[in-house]
Amino acid sequence: QREDVQKKTFTKWVNSQLVKTGKKPVDDLFSDLCDGRKLLELLEGLVGHELVRLERGFTRVHSFNNVNRALQILQKNNVELVNIGAADIVDGNHKLILGLIWSIILHWQVKDVMKDVMAGLQQTNSEKILLSWVRQNTRQYPQVNVVNFSSSWNDGLAFNALIHSHRAFEWGSVEKKTSAIDRLEHAFNKAEQHLGIEKLLDPEDVAVPNPDKKSIIMYVTSLFQVLPQSISMEAIAEVETLPRGTPSAGRVTTEEHYQIQTQQRFSQQITVSVAQGRVRSPSPQQRYKSYAYTQAAYVKSPEQKRRRFTEQDLQRGLSPLPPGATSLESYQASLEEVLAWLLSAEDGLQAQPHVSNNVEEVKEQFHTHEGYMVELTTHQGSVGRVLRGGAALLAEGNLSEEEEQEVREQMNLLNSRWEHLRVASMERQSRLHEVLMDLQHQQLQQLTDWLDVTEVRIKRMSGQPLGPDLEDVKHQVEDHKLLQEDLEMEQVRVNSLTHMVVVVDENNGDSATAALESKLQVLGDRWAAICRWTEERWILLQEILLKWQHFTNEQVRARECSESQYGIIHNYLCIILD
């Protein structure tokens, strides 16, 4: 069902872009992109100029050439693509076609629209900035509390509030509507009438318990593009304290959730999502499973052996080349292409910042480098094919002595540079993992220490009698406010722990994650108990304070009444005496 919704929404977005340049729309996203023509037409519109001449033939080879050109254009424009090849699009792989279109939307519809605002705020997380903007612009609507890009939108109120905050229409017309479908239809109509935003979403697809997150982000970004874009640092800081959303999808084979019940004032939640899956890395052997909490991170354990890629290693699993299959010219062309990529990859690794000592920054660096490692994996076969082609040329013996020497030197250079890049990237991965594990361990220990101290503090406060007079109750209320402030500050650390990243060896993975789950469960129970006690104690203090205030008011009223009666009697006596 989610795939159907994404297909429908993404098709509308693609067609909205094609119409801008006078191109015919697509009818079926999965079949109409297979020959690469519509894909290139879409990219021409997004880039703003003609890119390449289309292959006019209708064979599979022509389709491959068109799609490959499109992928090269995406790579040139720094669009992040993970494990998507030309064959996936030509063969009509539904999941990967949706992934490709989402990457295009994310780059041109989300990041490109928000890049200036994010640069000004010195932020890199577009989703966080978008959520901050939404919350800032809907704060005045008590019925609206947007905490994610899924369930917070299904009743239609958030869309209407966001549009109403900048465009005049009667809010009462929204409140009169009794169904989510009607409210959503109203919002999408107003956005089209006043803002020129096409109806990219259908109300029936949004009025469900958990609407598709990507579709919601795409539409909200369309609103962001045409509405005022000011965002305060206070709004960003507020979003950073919110509990994180559901786990990232993709490449996860098994998933378990462990959640502690949420109470009223504080988020008493430490959610653990265990994502388990195998990973491809620049080493040919897959020996480890990777685990992450809430956000899946797919890397190899730092203890993995860094085995050198020899010519035989890279040839393993590839069929031998028939005699005469490689010419010196084609070999040289392939070599130049691979060396150009290697240079770019080396620059990319060099450009990555030093490993931070801030846990959230290290997590971002960790996931960024994971994408870089995936890119190395996708190019590993290209390196192997060039080395295999060179070996075939040497084996045929048709080269001159000078040509043979040059090919050997080129192969050594390629192998050496690839090995150096592979080892350097693995070392950075190891370092990131080591620092991240240490910082997360510190967080766990700090939370444990804080819980120890706070439990003693609560025990001491519980042992004190409430009162006995009004001033004592007021002092106890002030002390309790300090405890509440401490809980709110500690909430930031609890939120961070819902995004732990852990990589474990496949051999002890189950026991390692079980131990961590058990520890987090204990910490979560202790945190929830403190939050519940704080809420219950606050309610009790408020009740006692109100009773004391009522009692004091009655005393004052009684005293005033007595004084009034005394004045009457005094005046009467004075009259008699006179």
C-alpha positions as MATLAB code, in Angstrom:
seq = 'QREDVQKKTFTKWVNSQLVKTGKKPVDDLFSDLCDGRKLLELLEGLVGHELVRLERGFTRVHSFNNVNRALQILQKNNVELVNIGAADIVDGNHKLILGLIWSIILHWQVKDVMKDVMAGLQQTNSEKILLSWVRQNTRQYPQVNVVNFSSSWNDGLAFNALIHSHRAFEWGSVEKKTSAIDRLEHAFNKAEQHLGIEKLLDPEDVAVPNPDKKSIIMYVTSLFQVLPQSISMEAIAEVETLPRGTPSAGRVTTEEHYQIQTQQRFSQQITVSVAQGRVRSPSPQQRYKSYAYTQAAYVKSPEQKRRRFTEQDLQRGLSPLPPGATSLESYQASLEEVLAWLLSAEDGLQAQPHVSNNVEEVKEQFHTHEGYMVELTTHQGSVGRVLRGGAALLAEGNLSEEEEQEVREQMNLLNSRWEHLRVASMERQSRLHEVLMDLQHQQLQQLTDWLDVTEVRIKRMSGQPLGPDLEDVKHQVEDHKLLQEDLEMEQVRVNSLTHMVVVVDENNGDSATAALESKLQVLGDRWAAICRWTEERWILLQEILLKWQHFTNEQVRARECSESQYGIIHNYLCIILD';
ca = [
       0.000    0.000    0.000;
       2.832    2.435    0.832;
       4.451    1.630   -2.526;
       1.176    2.463   -4.292;
       0.912    5.787   -2.457;
       4.509    6.705   -3.276;
       4.021    5.737   -6.900;
       0.931    7.930   -7.178;
       2.509   10.904   -5.381;
       5.871   10.694   -7.150;
       4.115   10.368  -10.527;
       2.249   13.612   -9.853;
       5.501   15.343   -8.928;
       7.337   14.056  -12.022;
       4.494   15.163  -14.266;
       4.386   18.606  -12.633;
       8.056   19.016  -13.574;
       7.624   17.679  -17.126;
       4.686   20.007  -17.826;
       6.852   23.032  -16.968;
       9.095   22.260  -19.957;
       6.286   21.238  -22.307;
       7.025   17.501  -22.134;
       4.387   14.807  -22.168;
       3.539   13.359  -18.734;
       4.164    9.747  -17.750;
       1.290    7.323  -17.389;
       3.021    4.586  -15.426;
       6.100    5.531  -13.413;
       7.503    2.002  -13.399;
       7.263    1.309  -17.141;
       7.672    4.794  -18.646;
      11.118    5.372  -17.126;
      12.594    2.078  -18.333;
      14.068    3.399  -21.598;
      15.641    6.409  -19.863;
      14.040    8.999  -22.145;
      11.553   10.443  -19.664;
      14.245   10.347  -17.004;
      16.549   12.494  -19.143;
      13.690   14.860  -20.003;
      12.958   15.248  -16.278;
      16.599   15.995  -15.488;
      16.855   18.525  -18.335;
      13.978   20.457  -16.780;
      15.520   20.329  -13.309;
      19.021   21.283  -14.451;
      17.663   23.997  -16.744;
      19.372   23.182  -20.038;
      19.659   20.412  -22.611;
      21.941   17.673  -21.392;
      22.607   14.980  -23.976;
      21.126   13.651  -27.180;
      18.709   10.793  -26.587;
      19.317    7.341  -28.004;
      16.592    6.920  -30.621;
      16.673    3.149  -30.838;
      14.352    0.894  -28.860;
      16.654   -2.004  -28.013;
      17.782   -2.841  -24.503;
      21.223   -1.428  -25.332;
      19.707    1.955  -26.225;
      17.732    1.968  -22.960;
      20.892    1.133  -20.991;
      22.763    4.007  -22.630;
      20.012    6.516  -21.833;
      19.703    5.412  -18.203;
      23.470    5.365  -17.730;
      23.657    8.938  -19.024;
      20.944    9.946  -16.548;
      22.827    8.315  -13.660;
      26.021   10.094  -14.704;
      24.158   13.425  -14.697;
      22.828   12.699  -11.217;
      26.301   11.828   -9.967;
      27.694   15.023  -11.525;
      25.029   17.040   -9.676;
      25.927   15.325   -6.366;
      22.635   13.473   -6.088;
      23.047   10.673   -3.557;
      22.340    7.274   -5.116;
      22.930    4.049   -3.209;
      23.016    0.682   -4.985;
      20.968    1.857   -8.005;
      22.251    0.744  -11.404;
      21.019    1.085  -14.971;
      19.749   -2.501  -15.003;
      17.450   -1.791  -12.054;
      15.684    0.991  -13.968;
      15.626   -0.780  -17.362;
      14.185   -3.914  -15.727;
      11.513   -1.865  -13.944;
      12.519   -2.598  -10.334;
       9.676   -0.872   -8.450;
      11.497   -0.285   -5.172;
      14.649    1.127   -6.762;
      12.729    3.328   -9.217;
      10.888    4.858   -6.258;
      14.233    5.225   -4.491;
      15.701    6.970   -7.544;
      12.801    9.432   -7.834;
      12.950   10.124   -4.091;
      16.669   10.920   -4.377;
      15.844   13.366   -7.193;
      13.021   14.948   -5.166;
      15.235   15.160   -2.089;
      17.969   16.934   -4.046;
      15.931   19.397   -6.141;
      12.675   19.718   -4.200;
      13.976   19.607   -0.627;
      17.681   20.381   -0.306;
      17.865   22.835   -3.192;
      14.839   24.784   -1.912;
      16.167   24.859    1.650;
      19.900   25.239    1.066;
      20.042   29.029    1.598;
      18.021   28.878    4.808;
      20.097   25.970    6.113;
      23.344   27.746    5.271;
      22.185   30.858    7.115;
      21.268   28.809   10.176;
      24.454   26.712    9.889;
      22.367   23.518    9.863;
      22.736   20.367    7.762;
      19.575   18.416    8.629;
      16.840   19.546    6.218;
      14.133   17.483    7.923;
      14.860   19.111   11.295;
      14.758   22.604    9.774;
      11.487   21.866    7.960;
       9.900   20.564   11.181;
      11.134   23.650   13.068;
       9.531   25.883   10.444;
       6.226   24.003   10.637;
       6.079   24.126   14.444;
       6.984   27.819   14.517;
       4.190   28.681   12.085;
       1.521   26.518   13.730;
       2.291   27.335   17.365;
      -0.755   29.605   17.714;
      -3.145   26.739   16.894;
      -3.817   24.742   20.111;
      -5.298   21.808   18.141;
      -2.050   21.337   16.188;
       1.110   19.681   17.520;
       3.370   18.520   14.674;
       6.089   16.167   15.936;
       6.769   14.192   12.734;
       6.042   14.021    9.013;
       3.533   11.203    9.211;
       0.801   10.808   11.851;
       0.836   14.517   12.811;
      -0.748   15.390    9.435;
      -3.504   12.803    9.036;
      -6.356   14.894   10.498;
      -5.783   17.788    8.065;
      -5.468   20.445   10.783;
      -1.698   20.912   10.374;
      -1.971   21.594    6.621;
      -4.795   24.082    7.163;
      -2.985   25.837   10.030;
       0.205   26.184    8.005;
      -1.639   27.747    5.069;
      -3.953   29.836    7.279;
      -0.997   31.337    9.155;
       0.014   33.179    5.947;
      -3.136   33.316    3.796;
      -6.474   34.744    4.897;
      -9.410   32.400    5.048;
     -11.882   31.806    7.842;
     -10.475   29.299   10.341;
     -14.039   28.619   11.374;
     -14.595   26.943    8.020;
     -11.976   24.369    9.026;
     -13.439   23.805   12.495;
     -16.866   23.154   10.996;
     -15.577   20.214    8.975;
     -16.077   16.964   10.863;
     -13.964   14.569    8.778;
     -10.246   14.458    8.100;
     -10.935   13.923    4.374;
     -12.897   17.178    4.198;
     -10.240   19.125    6.100;
      -7.477   17.761    3.865;
      -9.474   18.543    0.726;
      -9.993   22.078    2.040;
      -6.249   22.576    2.668;
      -5.163   21.240   -0.728;
      -7.778   23.394   -2.485;
      -6.641   26.541   -0.665;
      -2.989   25.785   -1.429;
      -3.829   25.407   -5.108;
      -6.015   28.542   -5.240;
      -3.838   30.923   -3.211;
      -0.332   29.481   -3.563;
      -0.382   27.737   -6.943;
       0.617   24.376   -5.461;
      -0.683   21.378   -7.349;
      -2.642   18.694   -5.534;
       0.246   16.280   -5.200;
      -1.473   14.421   -2.354;
      -4.867   12.722   -2.257;
      -6.843   13.163    1.000;
      -7.629    9.450    1.262;
      -3.896    8.637    1.217;
      -3.187   11.063    4.068;
      -6.209   10.318    6.282;
      -4.668    7.061    7.529;
      -2.884    6.292   10.846;
       0.612    6.680    9.365;
       0.720    8.543    6.043;
       3.769    8.123    3.813;
       6.540   10.304    5.254;
       8.287   11.017    1.953;
       5.070   12.211    0.328;
       4.310   14.524    3.252;
       7.829   16.008    3.197;
       7.570   16.591   -0.540;
       4.305   18.510   -0.196;
       5.339   20.504    2.891;
       8.514   21.559    1.069;
       6.294   22.917   -1.718;
       4.616   25.089    0.925;
       7.991   26.104    2.335;
       9.072   27.220   -1.125;
       6.294   29.806   -1.495;
       5.674   30.921    2.120;
       7.912   33.123    4.340;
      10.919   31.075    5.420;
      12.109   32.713    8.644;
      13.063   30.192   11.338;
      14.179   31.067   14.866;
      16.941   29.282   16.715;
      14.432   28.732   19.545;
      12.241   26.688   17.186;
      15.236   24.574   16.168;
      16.249   24.035   19.799;
      12.677   22.966   20.603;
      12.688   20.356   17.830;
      15.995   18.954   19.082;
      14.325   18.089   22.397;
      11.471   16.173   20.756;
      11.525   12.369   20.857;
      12.743   11.040   17.523;
      10.437    9.366   15.041;
      10.184    5.876   13.745;
      13.233    3.956   12.562;
      14.671    4.544    9.131;
      13.474    2.056    6.588;
      15.477    0.212    3.989;
      17.874   -2.727    4.076;
      16.440   -3.883    7.387;
      15.614   -7.561    7.502;
      14.357   -7.863   11.108;
      13.132   -5.220   13.478;
      12.021   -5.181   17.119;
      10.735   -2.256   19.141;
      11.025   -1.835   22.909;
       9.067    1.183   24.116;
       8.347    2.592   27.557;
       4.952    4.147   28.122;
       4.861    7.934   27.674;
       3.418   10.126   30.440;
       2.091   13.695   30.374;
       4.760   16.310   30.949;
       8.035   14.587   30.086;
       8.855   12.179   27.299;
       9.501    9.036   29.320;
      10.592    7.136   26.267;
      13.705    5.243   25.333;
      12.806    3.499   22.085;
      15.131    0.819   20.827;
      14.896   -0.366   17.234;
      17.251   -3.202   16.424;
      17.962   -3.242   12.710;
      19.851   -6.274   11.518;
      21.258   -6.810    8.046;
      24.293   -7.794    6.056;
      26.469   -5.166    4.473;
      28.621   -4.847    1.397;
      31.952   -3.165    1.984;
      35.186   -2.811    0.014;
      36.209   -6.244    1.284;
      34.938   -9.273   -0.658;
      33.927  -11.229    2.448;
      30.764  -10.455    4.447;
      31.507  -11.597    7.966;
      29.602   -9.215   10.206;
      26.076   -8.155   10.953;
      25.477   -4.525   11.777;
      23.104   -3.239   14.420;
      21.769    0.228   15.003;
      19.235    1.809   17.293;
      16.474    3.740   15.521;
      18.736    4.687   12.582;
      20.373    1.739   10.832;
      24.107    2.001   10.220;
      25.653   -0.600    7.933;
      29.395   -0.922    8.416;
      31.882   -3.631    9.253;
      33.395   -4.189   12.627;
      36.700   -2.320   13.152;
      38.370   -5.627   13.972;
      37.900   -6.934   10.455;
      41.100   -8.021    8.734;
      42.200   -5.522    6.085;
      43.232   -8.014    3.443;
      45.101   -6.496    0.497;
      43.328   -6.521   -2.850;
      45.600   -8.413   -5.204;
      44.915   -8.864   -8.882;
      43.610  -12.380   -8.150;
      41.239  -11.083   -5.447;
      39.652   -8.611   -7.790;
      39.282  -11.253  -10.521;
      37.636  -13.762   -8.192;
      34.041  -14.431   -9.149;
      34.432  -12.891  -12.626;
      34.416  -15.004  -15.759;
      37.664  -14.931  -17.771;
      37.883  -12.713  -20.820;
      37.974  -14.494  -24.162;
      41.051  -13.865  -26.337;
      40.857  -10.554  -28.194;
      37.956   -9.252  -26.067;
      40.012   -6.281  -24.879;
      41.924   -3.884  -27.069;
      44.649   -1.575  -25.846;
      42.452    1.425  -26.703;
      39.422    0.208  -24.733;
      41.680   -0.749  -21.823;
      43.226    2.749  -21.785;
      39.785    4.396  -21.909;
      38.496    2.287  -19.006;
      41.690    2.940  -17.043;
      41.377    6.703  -17.461;
      37.752    6.615  -16.345;
      38.537    4.595  -13.217;
      41.555    6.737  -12.340;
      39.417    9.877  -12.690;
      36.904    8.399  -10.262;
      39.708    7.407   -7.868;
      40.984   10.974   -7.841;
      37.493   12.247   -7.035;
      37.058    9.622   -4.286;
      40.439   10.525   -2.765;
      39.415   14.197   -2.719;
      36.100   13.233   -1.137;
      37.803   11.327    1.664;
      40.273   14.156    2.216;
      37.422   16.683    2.415;
      35.642   14.865    5.241;
      36.032   16.854    8.488;
      38.042   15.723   11.494;
      36.194   13.363   13.811;
      34.178   15.507   16.198;
      33.917   15.089   19.960;
      30.182   15.869   19.902;
      28.088   12.707   19.858;
      25.385   14.006   17.476;
      27.981   15.371   15.040;
      29.867   12.059   15.106;
      26.643   10.205   14.284;
      26.172   12.398   11.219;
      29.815   11.846   10.218;
      29.341    8.106   10.752;
      26.322    7.908    8.435;
      27.962   10.180    5.850;
      31.018    7.937    5.739;
      28.765    4.889    5.465;
      27.458    6.339    2.186;
      31.017    6.915    1.056;
      31.890    3.265    1.793;
      28.899    2.142   -0.260;
      30.228    4.218   -3.166;
      33.583    2.421   -2.907;
      31.737   -0.868   -3.051;
      29.882    0.071   -6.232;
      33.143    0.986   -7.975;
      35.108   -2.036   -6.813;
      33.963   -4.043   -9.839;
      35.205   -1.316  -12.207;
      38.680   -1.524  -10.696;
      38.630   -5.308  -11.029;
      37.522   -5.173  -14.662;
      40.343   -2.786  -15.619;
      42.955   -4.985  -13.911;
      41.496   -8.060  -15.554;
      41.582   -6.330  -18.932;
      45.217   -5.394  -18.422;
      46.069   -8.961  -17.409;
      44.337  -10.273  -20.551;
      46.372   -7.923  -22.760;
      49.602   -9.096  -21.116;
      48.606  -12.747  -21.497;
      47.898  -12.389  -25.234;
      51.475  -11.262  -25.866;
      50.579   -8.894  -28.720;
      52.009   -5.789  -27.037;
      55.402   -4.314  -27.705;
      57.909   -4.389  -24.870;
      57.346   -0.692  -24.225;
      53.545   -1.092  -24.222;
      53.778   -4.121  -21.947;
      55.918   -2.195  -19.450;
      53.473    0.717  -19.503;
      50.475   -1.555  -18.858;
      52.257   -3.210  -15.905;
      53.067    0.187  -14.386;
      49.496    1.363  -14.886;
      48.095   -1.744  -13.217;
      50.454   -1.351  -10.277;
      49.481    2.313   -9.943;
      45.762    1.524  -10.042;
      46.064   -1.342   -7.561;
      48.240    0.748   -5.230;
      45.914    3.756   -5.234;
      42.818    1.602   -4.748;
      44.422   -0.223   -1.824;
      45.544    3.036   -0.222;
      42.029    4.491   -0.559;
      40.402    1.352    0.793;
      42.662    1.174    3.844;
      42.318    4.907    4.573;
      38.523    4.712    4.373;
      38.437    1.660    6.659;
      40.689    3.434    9.158;
      38.363    6.444    9.234;
      35.410    4.128    9.656;
      37.192    2.427   12.557;
      38.018    5.756   14.161;
      34.457    7.051   13.821;
      33.098    3.880   15.351;
      35.604    3.960   18.205;
      34.836    7.605   19.069;
      31.081    7.093   18.726;
      31.089    4.047   20.989;
      33.111    5.933   23.603;
      30.811    8.982   23.515;
      27.672    6.839   23.697;
      29.158    4.880   26.604;
      29.790    8.192   28.349;
      26.178    9.171   27.743;
      24.947    5.919   29.260;
      27.199    6.380   32.284;
      26.142   10.019   32.710;
      22.485    9.020   32.581;
      23.138    6.260   35.116;
      24.902    8.700   37.455;
      22.119   11.251   37.050;
      19.494    8.614   37.857;
      21.430    7.579   40.987;
      21.620   11.154   42.268;
      18.019   11.990   41.348;
      16.622    8.848   42.997;
      18.383    9.839   46.252;
      17.025   13.369   45.850;
      13.498   12.076   45.337;
      13.784    9.781   48.340;
      14.824   12.763   50.476;
      11.948   14.896   49.149;
       9.459   12.067   49.728;
      10.572   11.783   53.352;
       9.806   15.426   54.069;
       6.284   16.235   55.337;
       4.261   18.545   53.115;
       3.894   21.878   54.884;
       3.168   22.371   57.730;
       2.400   26.022   56.800;
       1.936   27.969   53.574;
       5.525   29.260   53.370;
       6.877   25.708   53.672;
       4.598   24.553   50.828;
       5.823   27.433   48.669;
       9.442   26.460   49.307;
       8.644   22.833   48.423;
       6.978   24.002   45.181;
      10.124   25.959   44.249;
      12.324   22.926   44.992;
      10.075   20.814   42.810;
      10.354   23.305   39.950;
      14.127   22.901   40.102;
      13.677   19.126   39.811;
      11.412   19.625   36.772;
      14.022   21.843   35.120;
      16.655   19.156   35.703;
      14.396   16.568   34.069;
      13.875   18.792   31.035;
      17.637   19.216   30.654;
      18.221   15.471   31.027;
      15.563   14.817   28.366;
      18.117   15.896   25.740;
      20.426   13.028   26.732;
      17.520   10.554   26.785;
      16.515   11.682   23.279;
      20.077   11.158   22.056;
      20.138    7.626   23.458;
      17.162    6.714   21.255;
      19.576    7.003   18.314;
      22.410    4.783   19.435;
      24.614    3.282   16.729;
      26.248   -0.040   17.469;
      28.225   -2.446   15.290;
      28.815   -5.947   16.577;
      30.410   -9.156   15.364;
      27.993  -11.659   13.839;
      29.215  -14.344   16.235;
      28.181  -12.522   19.410;
      25.595  -10.163   17.940;
      22.540  -11.620   19.675;
      24.127  -11.657   23.135;
      25.600   -8.173   22.711;
      22.318   -6.592   21.639;
      20.383   -8.504   24.307;
      22.696   -7.109   26.986;
      22.323   -3.570   25.661;
      18.559   -3.906   25.359;
      18.405   -5.114   28.943;
      20.509   -2.187   30.161;
      18.430    0.350   28.250;
      15.235   -1.237   29.544;
      16.423   -0.850   33.143;
      17.466    2.768   32.540;
      14.149    3.427   30.812;
      12.161    1.990   33.730;
      14.108    4.161   36.193;
      13.646    7.267   34.030;
       9.897    6.616   33.670;
       9.530    6.082   37.445;
      11.199    9.440   38.168;
       8.970   11.183   35.602;
       5.807    9.622   37.052;
       6.798   10.583   40.610;
       7.565   14.140   39.484;
       4.179   14.477   37.788;
       2.248   13.011   40.728;
       4.175   15.084   43.279;
       3.562   18.273   41.257;
      -0.195   17.624   41.145;
      -0.238   16.980   44.911;
       1.728   20.162   45.666;
      -0.617   22.193   43.492;
      -3.641   20.800   45.299;
      -2.148   21.556   48.723;
      -1.121   25.042   47.641;
      -4.630   25.796   46.410;
      -6.131   24.539   49.686;
      -3.712   26.663   51.693;
      -4.539   29.702   49.595;
      -8.272   29.023   50.027;
      -7.793   28.636   53.779;
      -5.809   31.886   53.969;
      -8.487   33.743   52.012;
     -11.153   32.461   54.411;
      -9.082   33.651   57.367;
      -8.765   37.122   55.864;
     -12.485   37.250   55.145;
     -13.307   36.162   58.700;
     -10.940   38.775   60.155;
     -12.480   41.520   58.044;
     -15.932   40.435   59.147;
     -14.913   40.504   62.832;
     -13.359   43.931   62.488;
     -16.524   45.227   60.836;
     -18.704   43.895   63.671;
     -16.355   45.385   66.254;
     -16.658   48.821   64.570;
     -20.470   48.700   64.719;
     -20.485   47.806   68.428;
     -17.915   50.517   69.201;
     -19.969   53.195   67.463;
     -23.137   52.065   69.300;
     -21.432   52.293   72.693;
     -20.148   55.751   71.883;
     -23.680   56.940   71.097;
     -25.019   55.526   74.387;
     -22.227   57.086   76.408;
     -22.851   60.453   74.801;
];
